[in-house]
Short mmCIF file of C-alpha atoms and ligand atoms in Angstrom, two decimals:
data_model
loop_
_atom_site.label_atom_id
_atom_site.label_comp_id
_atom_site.label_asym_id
_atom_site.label_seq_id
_atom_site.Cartn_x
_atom_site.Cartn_y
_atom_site.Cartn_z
CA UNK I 1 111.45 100.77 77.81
CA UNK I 2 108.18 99.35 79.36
CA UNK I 3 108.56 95.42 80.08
CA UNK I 4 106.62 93.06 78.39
CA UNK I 5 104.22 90.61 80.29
CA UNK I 6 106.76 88.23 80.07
CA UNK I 7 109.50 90.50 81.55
CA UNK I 8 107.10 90.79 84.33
CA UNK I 9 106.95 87.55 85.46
CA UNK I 10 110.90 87.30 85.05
CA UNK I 11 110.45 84.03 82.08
CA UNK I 12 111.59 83.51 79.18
CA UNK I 13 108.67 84.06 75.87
CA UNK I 14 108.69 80.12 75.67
CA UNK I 15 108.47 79.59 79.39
CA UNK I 16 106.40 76.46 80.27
CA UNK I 17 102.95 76.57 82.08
CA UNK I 18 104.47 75.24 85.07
CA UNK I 19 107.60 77.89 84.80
CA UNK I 20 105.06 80.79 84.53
CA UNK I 21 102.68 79.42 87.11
CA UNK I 22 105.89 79.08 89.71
CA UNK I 23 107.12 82.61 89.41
CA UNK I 24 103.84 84.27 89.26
CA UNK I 25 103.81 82.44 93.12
CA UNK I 26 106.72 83.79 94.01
CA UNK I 27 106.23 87.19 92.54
CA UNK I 28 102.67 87.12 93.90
CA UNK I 29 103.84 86.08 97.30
CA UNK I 30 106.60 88.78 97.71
CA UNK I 31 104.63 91.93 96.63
CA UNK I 32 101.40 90.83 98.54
CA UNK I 33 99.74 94.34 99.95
CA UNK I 34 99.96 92.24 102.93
CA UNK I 35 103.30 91.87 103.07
CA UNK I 36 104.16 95.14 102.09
CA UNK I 37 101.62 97.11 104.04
CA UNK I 38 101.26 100.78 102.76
CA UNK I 39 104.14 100.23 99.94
CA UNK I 40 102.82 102.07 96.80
CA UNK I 41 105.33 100.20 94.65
CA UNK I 42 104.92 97.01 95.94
CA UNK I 43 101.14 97.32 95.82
CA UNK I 44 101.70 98.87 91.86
CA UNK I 45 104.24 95.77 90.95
CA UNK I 46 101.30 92.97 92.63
CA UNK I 47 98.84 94.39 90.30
CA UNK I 48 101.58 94.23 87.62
CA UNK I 49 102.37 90.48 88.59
CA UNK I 50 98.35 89.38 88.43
CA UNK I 51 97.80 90.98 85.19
CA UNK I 52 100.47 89.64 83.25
CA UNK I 53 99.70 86.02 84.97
CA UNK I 54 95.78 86.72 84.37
CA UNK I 55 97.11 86.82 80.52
CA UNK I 56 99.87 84.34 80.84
CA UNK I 57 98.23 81.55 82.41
CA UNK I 58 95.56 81.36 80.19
CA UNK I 59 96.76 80.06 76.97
CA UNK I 60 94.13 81.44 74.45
CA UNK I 61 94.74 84.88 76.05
CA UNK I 62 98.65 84.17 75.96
CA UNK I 63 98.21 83.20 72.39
CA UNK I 64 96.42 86.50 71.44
CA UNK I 65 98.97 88.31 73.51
CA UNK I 66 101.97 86.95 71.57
CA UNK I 67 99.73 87.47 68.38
CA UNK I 68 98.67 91.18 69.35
CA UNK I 69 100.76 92.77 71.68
CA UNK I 70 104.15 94.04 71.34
CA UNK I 71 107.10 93.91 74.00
CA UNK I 72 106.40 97.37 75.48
CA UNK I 73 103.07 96.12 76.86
CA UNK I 74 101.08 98.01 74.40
CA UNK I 75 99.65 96.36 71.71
CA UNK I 76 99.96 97.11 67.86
CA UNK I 77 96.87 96.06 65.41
CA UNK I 78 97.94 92.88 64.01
CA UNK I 79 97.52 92.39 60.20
CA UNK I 80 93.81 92.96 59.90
CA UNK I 81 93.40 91.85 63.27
CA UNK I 82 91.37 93.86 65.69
CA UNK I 83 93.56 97.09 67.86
CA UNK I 84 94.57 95.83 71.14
CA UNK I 85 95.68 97.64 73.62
CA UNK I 86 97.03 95.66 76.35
CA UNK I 87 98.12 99.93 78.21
CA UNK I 88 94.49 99.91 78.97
CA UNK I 89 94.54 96.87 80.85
CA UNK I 90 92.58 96.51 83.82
CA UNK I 91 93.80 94.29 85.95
CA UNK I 92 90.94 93.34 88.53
CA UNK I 93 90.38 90.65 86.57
CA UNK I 94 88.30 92.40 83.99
CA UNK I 95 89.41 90.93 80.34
CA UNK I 96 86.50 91.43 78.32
CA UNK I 97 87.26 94.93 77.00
CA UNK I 98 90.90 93.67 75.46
CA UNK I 99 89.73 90.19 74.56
CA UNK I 100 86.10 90.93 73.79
CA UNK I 101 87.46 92.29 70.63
CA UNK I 102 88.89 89.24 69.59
CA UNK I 103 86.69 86.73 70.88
CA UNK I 104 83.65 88.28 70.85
CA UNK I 105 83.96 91.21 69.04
CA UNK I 106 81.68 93.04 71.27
CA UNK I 107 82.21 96.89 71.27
CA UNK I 108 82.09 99.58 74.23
CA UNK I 109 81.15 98.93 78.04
CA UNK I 110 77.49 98.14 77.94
CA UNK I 111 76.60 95.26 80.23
CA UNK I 112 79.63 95.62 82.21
CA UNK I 113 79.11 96.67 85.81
CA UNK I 114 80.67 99.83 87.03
CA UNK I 115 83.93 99.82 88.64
CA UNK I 116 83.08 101.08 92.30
CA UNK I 117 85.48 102.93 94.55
CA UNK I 118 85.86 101.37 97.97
CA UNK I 119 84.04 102.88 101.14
CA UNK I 120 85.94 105.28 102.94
CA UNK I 121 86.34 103.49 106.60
CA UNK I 122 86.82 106.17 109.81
CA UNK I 123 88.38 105.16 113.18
CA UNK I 124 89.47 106.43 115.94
CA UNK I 125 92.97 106.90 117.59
CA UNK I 126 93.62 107.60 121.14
CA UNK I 127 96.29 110.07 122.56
CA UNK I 128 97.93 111.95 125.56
CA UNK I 129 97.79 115.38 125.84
CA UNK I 130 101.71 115.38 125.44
CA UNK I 131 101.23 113.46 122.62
CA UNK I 132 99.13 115.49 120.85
CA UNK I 133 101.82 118.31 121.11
CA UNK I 134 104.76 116.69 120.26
CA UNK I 135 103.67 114.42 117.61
CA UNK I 136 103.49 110.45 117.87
CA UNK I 137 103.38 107.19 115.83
CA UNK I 138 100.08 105.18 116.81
CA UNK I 139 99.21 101.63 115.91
CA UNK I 140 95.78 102.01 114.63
CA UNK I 141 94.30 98.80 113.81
CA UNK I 142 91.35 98.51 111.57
CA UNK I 143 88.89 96.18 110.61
CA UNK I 144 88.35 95.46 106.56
CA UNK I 145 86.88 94.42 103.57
CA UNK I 146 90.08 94.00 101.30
CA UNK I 147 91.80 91.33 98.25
CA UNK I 148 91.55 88.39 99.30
CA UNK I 149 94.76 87.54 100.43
CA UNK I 150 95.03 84.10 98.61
CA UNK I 151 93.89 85.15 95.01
CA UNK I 152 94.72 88.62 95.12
CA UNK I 153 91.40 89.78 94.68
CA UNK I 154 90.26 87.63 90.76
CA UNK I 155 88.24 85.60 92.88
CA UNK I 156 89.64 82.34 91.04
CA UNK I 157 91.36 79.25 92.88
CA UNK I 158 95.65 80.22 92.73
CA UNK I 159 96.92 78.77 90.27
CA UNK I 160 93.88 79.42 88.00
CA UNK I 161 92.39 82.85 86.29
CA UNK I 162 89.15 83.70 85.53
CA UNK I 163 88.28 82.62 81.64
CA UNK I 164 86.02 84.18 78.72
CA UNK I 165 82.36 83.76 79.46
CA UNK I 166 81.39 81.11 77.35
CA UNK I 167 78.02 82.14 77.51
CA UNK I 168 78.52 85.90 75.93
CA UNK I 169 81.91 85.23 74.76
CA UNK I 170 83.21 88.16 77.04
CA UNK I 171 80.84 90.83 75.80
CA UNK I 172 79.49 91.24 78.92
CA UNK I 173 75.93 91.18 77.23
CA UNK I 174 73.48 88.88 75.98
CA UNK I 175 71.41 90.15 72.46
CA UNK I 176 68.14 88.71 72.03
CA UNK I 177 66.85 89.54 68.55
CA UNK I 178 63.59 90.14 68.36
CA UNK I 179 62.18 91.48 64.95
CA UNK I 180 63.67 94.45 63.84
CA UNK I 181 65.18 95.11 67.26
CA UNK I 182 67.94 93.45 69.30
CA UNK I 183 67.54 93.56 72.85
CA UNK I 184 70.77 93.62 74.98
CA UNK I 185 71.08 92.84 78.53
CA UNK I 186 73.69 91.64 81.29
CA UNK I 187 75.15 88.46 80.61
CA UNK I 188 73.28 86.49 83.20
CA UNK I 189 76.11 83.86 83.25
CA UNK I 190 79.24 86.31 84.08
CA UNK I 191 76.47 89.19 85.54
CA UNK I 192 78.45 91.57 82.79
CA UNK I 193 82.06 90.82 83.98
CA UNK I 194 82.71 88.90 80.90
CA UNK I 195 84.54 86.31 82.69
CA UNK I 196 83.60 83.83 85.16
CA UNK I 197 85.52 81.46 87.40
CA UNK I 198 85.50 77.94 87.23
CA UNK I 199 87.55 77.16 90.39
CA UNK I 200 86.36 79.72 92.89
CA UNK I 201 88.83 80.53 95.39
CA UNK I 202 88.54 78.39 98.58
CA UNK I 203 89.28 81.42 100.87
CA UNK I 204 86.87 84.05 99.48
CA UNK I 205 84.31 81.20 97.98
CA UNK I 206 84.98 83.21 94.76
CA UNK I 207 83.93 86.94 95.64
CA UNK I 208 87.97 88.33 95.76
CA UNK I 209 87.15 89.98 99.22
CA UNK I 210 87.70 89.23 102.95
CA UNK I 211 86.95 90.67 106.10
CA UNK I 212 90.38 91.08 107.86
CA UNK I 213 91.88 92.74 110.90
CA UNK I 214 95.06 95.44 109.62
CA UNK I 215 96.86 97.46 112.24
CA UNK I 216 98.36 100.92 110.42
CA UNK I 217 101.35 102.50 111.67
CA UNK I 218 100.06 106.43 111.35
CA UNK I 219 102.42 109.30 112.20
CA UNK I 220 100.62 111.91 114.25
CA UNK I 221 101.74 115.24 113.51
CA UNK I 222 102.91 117.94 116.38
CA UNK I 223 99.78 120.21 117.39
CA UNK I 224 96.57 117.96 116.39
CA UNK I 225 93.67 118.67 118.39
CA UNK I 226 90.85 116.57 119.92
CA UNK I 227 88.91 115.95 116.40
CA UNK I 228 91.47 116.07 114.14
CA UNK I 229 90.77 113.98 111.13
CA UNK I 230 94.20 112.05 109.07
CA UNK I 231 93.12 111.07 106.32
CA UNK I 232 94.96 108.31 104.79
CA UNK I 233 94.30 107.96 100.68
CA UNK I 234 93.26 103.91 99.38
CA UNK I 235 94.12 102.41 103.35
CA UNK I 236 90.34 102.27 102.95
CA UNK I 237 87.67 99.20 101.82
CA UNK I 238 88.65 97.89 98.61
CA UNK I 239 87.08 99.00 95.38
CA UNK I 240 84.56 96.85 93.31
CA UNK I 241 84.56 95.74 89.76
CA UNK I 242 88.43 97.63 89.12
CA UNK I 243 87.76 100.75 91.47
CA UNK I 244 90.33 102.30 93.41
CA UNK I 245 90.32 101.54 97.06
CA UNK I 246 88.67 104.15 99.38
CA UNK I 247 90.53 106.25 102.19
CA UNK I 248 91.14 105.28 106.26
CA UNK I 249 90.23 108.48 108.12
CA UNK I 250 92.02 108.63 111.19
CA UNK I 251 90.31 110.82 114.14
CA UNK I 252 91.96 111.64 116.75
CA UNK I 253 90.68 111.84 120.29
CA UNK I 254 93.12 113.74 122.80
CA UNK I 255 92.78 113.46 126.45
CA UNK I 256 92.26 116.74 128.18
CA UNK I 257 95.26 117.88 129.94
CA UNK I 258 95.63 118.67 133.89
CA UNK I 259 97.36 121.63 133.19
CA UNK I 260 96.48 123.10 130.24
CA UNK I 261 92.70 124.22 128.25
CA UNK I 262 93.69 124.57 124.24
CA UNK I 263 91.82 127.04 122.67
CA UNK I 264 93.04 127.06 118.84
CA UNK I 265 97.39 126.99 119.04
CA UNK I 266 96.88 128.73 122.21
CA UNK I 267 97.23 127.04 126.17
CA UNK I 268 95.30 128.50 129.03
CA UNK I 269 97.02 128.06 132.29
CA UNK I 270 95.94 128.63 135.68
CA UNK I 271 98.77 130.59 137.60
CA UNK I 272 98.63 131.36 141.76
CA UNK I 273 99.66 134.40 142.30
CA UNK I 274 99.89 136.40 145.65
CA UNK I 275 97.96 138.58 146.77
CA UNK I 276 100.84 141.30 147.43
CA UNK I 277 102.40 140.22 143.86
CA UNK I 278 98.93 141.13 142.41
CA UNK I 279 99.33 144.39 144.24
CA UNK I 280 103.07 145.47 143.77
CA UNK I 281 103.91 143.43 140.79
CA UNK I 282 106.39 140.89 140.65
CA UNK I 283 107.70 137.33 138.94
CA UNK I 284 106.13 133.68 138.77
CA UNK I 285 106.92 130.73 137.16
CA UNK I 286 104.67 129.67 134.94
CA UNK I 287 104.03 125.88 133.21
CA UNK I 288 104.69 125.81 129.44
CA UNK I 289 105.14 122.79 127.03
CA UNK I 290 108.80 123.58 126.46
CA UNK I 291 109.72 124.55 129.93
CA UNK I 292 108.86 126.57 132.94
CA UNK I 293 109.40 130.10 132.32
CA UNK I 294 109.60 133.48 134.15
CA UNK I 295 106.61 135.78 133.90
CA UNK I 296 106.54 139.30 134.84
CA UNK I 297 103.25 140.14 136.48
CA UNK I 298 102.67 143.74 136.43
CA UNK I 299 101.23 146.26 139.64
CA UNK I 300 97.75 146.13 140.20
CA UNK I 301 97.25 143.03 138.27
CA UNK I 302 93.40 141.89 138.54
CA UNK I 303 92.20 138.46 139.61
CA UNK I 304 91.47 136.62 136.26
CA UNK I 305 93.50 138.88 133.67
CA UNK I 306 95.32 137.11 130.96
CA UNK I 307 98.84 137.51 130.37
CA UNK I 308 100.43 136.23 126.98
CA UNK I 309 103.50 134.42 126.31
CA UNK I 310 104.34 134.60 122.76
CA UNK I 311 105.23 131.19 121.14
CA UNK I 312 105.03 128.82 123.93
CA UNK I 313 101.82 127.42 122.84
CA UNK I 314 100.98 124.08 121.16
CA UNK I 315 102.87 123.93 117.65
CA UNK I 316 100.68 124.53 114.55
CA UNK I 317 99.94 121.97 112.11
CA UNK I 318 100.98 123.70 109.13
CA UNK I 319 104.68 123.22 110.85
CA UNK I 320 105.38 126.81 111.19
CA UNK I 321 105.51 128.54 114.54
CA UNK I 322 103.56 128.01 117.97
CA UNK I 323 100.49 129.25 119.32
CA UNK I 324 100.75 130.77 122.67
CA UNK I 325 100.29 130.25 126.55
CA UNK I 326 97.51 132.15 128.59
CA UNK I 327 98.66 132.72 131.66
CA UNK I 328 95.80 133.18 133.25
CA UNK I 329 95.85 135.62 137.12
CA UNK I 330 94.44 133.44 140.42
CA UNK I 331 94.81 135.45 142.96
CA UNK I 332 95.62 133.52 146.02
CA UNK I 333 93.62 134.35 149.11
CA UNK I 334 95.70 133.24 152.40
CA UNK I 335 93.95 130.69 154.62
CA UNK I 336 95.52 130.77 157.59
CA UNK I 337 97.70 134.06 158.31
CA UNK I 338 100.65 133.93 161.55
CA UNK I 339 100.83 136.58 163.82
CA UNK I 340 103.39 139.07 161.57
CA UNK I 341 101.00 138.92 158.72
CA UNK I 342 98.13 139.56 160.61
CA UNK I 343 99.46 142.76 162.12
CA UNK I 344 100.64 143.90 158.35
CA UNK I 345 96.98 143.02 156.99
CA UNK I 346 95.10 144.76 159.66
CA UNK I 347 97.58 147.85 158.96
CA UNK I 348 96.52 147.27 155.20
CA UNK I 349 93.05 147.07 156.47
CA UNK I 350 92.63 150.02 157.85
CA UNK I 351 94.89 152.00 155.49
CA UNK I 352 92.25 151.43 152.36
CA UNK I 353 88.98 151.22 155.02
ZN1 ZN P 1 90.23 84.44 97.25
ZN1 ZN P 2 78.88 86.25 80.16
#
């Protein structure tokens, strides 16, 4: 069964002000995003922890939630009273939509600004060529707009919550009647939020947000290439008004390799081979990722011709199966020749013209 707000917080339904106030610091404190980087659970209980102390703490909104709501979090209509639904709770902070109805009795979403997901923020990670084949954790660190990490994102001094507007009673709007018409417009008081805070945050000076420096721990799968984007979903800037955060794109940038060129799964190597090898045929070793291994080059091999090696290459990303290596044919041309090999190249010589 789905715990009430009071569950939540771990008090009792009589708990004290001070009682509530002390374990929504504790609570707060321990599930902090920042303390529990990339935990969606931890991140899912915080948000849990603020909404039931953005209710809790306030007592006109703790009286209409022991009025309206019932233990499973979702509310039933009270006798006569107005259907809350406490399920539909946002909890950035936003109360007009569940309280509106009973303080204000405003109806729908005009005047309230649109929730706004976060940008999506890209960066850049550096790795070896090695690396880049056989997978790697890197550090990326990242610079952010994200909660503030002393309110939690409301915006309003700890300790405190953001209250009704007392200016549009939480509607969000402002109705000017004029003659047969009523003119609605923003609340110019709570700019549509329906709230406003009366002890800003000291950290944030009220706007929920900081600029902060976060270093990811990002697993690098086996077989990226240079360019390869990770994309890593709500890592991103943090969402406005109740959006959902947006995404950390992770790029990576692979140093080019001394050995190999990649072309798709696939690893071009350069391989010296003799000139009589060329000719007669014969073995060399050749450079792979996994190894060194034995290639047959065959009679009358030409200088550049490319020889595969079946599922030596650089590992696909899809986790199933290798490219392959390129051996690639360099004939070697001898620089300096001693007197044996000089007599059986000048026989050679003359034998083709
Ligand atoms: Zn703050
Ligand atoms: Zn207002």
């Amino acid at each position: 069964m789905p715990e009430s707000l009071y569950d939540t917080l771990g008090v009792k339904k009589g708990a004290s002000a001070d009682e509530i106030k002390k374990a929504y610091r504790k609570l707060a404190r321990q599930h902090h995003p920042d303390a529990n980087q990339g935990d969606k659970a931890a991140e899912e209980r915080f948000k849990q922890v603020q909404t039931a102390y953005d209710v809790l703490s306030d007592p006109e909104k703790r009286k209409a939630y022991d009025r309206f709501g019932s233990t499973n979090g979702r509310g039933a209509p009270g006798p006569g009273g107005p259907n809350v639904d406490f399920g539909d709770f946002d909890w950035s902070g936003d109360l007009g939509d569940i309280f509106g109805g009973i303080f204000g009795g405003r109806g729908g979403r005009r005047g309230r600004p649109q929730a706004v997901r976060g940008a999506d923020v890209e960066t850049e990670v550096r790795l070896s060529f090695e690396d880049s084949l056989r997978g790697a954790e890197a550090k990326v660190p990242v610079e952010l707009t994200v909660a503030c990490s002393e309110c939690g994102g409301t915006g309003a001094q700890p300790g405190t919550a953001p209250v009704i507007c007392p200016e549009c009673n939480g509607r969000g709007i402002t109705s000017e009647s004029q003659g047969l018409f009523a003119l609605s417009q923003p609340c110019p008081r709570c700019r549509g939020n329906g709230t406003v805070i009366e002890q800003p945050c000291a950290k944030c000076k009220g706007s929920g947000r900081e600029r902060r420096r976060r270093t990811y721990t990002v697993k690098i799968k086996p077989g990226v290439k240079d360019g390869t984007r990770i994309r890593l979903k709500g890592k991103g800037e943090v969402g406005q008004n109740g959006g959902p955060s947006g995404d950390l794109i992770v790029v990576t940038r692979v140093e080019a390799s001394a050995t190999y060129e990649r072309r798709g799964d696939d690893l071009i190597v350069q391989v010296p081979v003799s000139f009589p090898t060329a000719a007669l045929g014969g073995k060399v070793e050749v450079p792979t990722p996994g190894g060194a291994v034995s290639l047959k080059i065959p009679a009358g091999s030409e200088d550049g011709k490319l020889l595969r090696i079946k599922g030596r290459g650089a590992p696909k990303l899809s986790g199933k199966g290798h490219g392959d290596v390129l051996a690639r044919v360099r004939i070697q041309v001898p620089k300096r020749v001693n007197k044996k090999e000089r007599e059986l190249l000048e026989e050679l010589q003359k034998a083709v013209g």
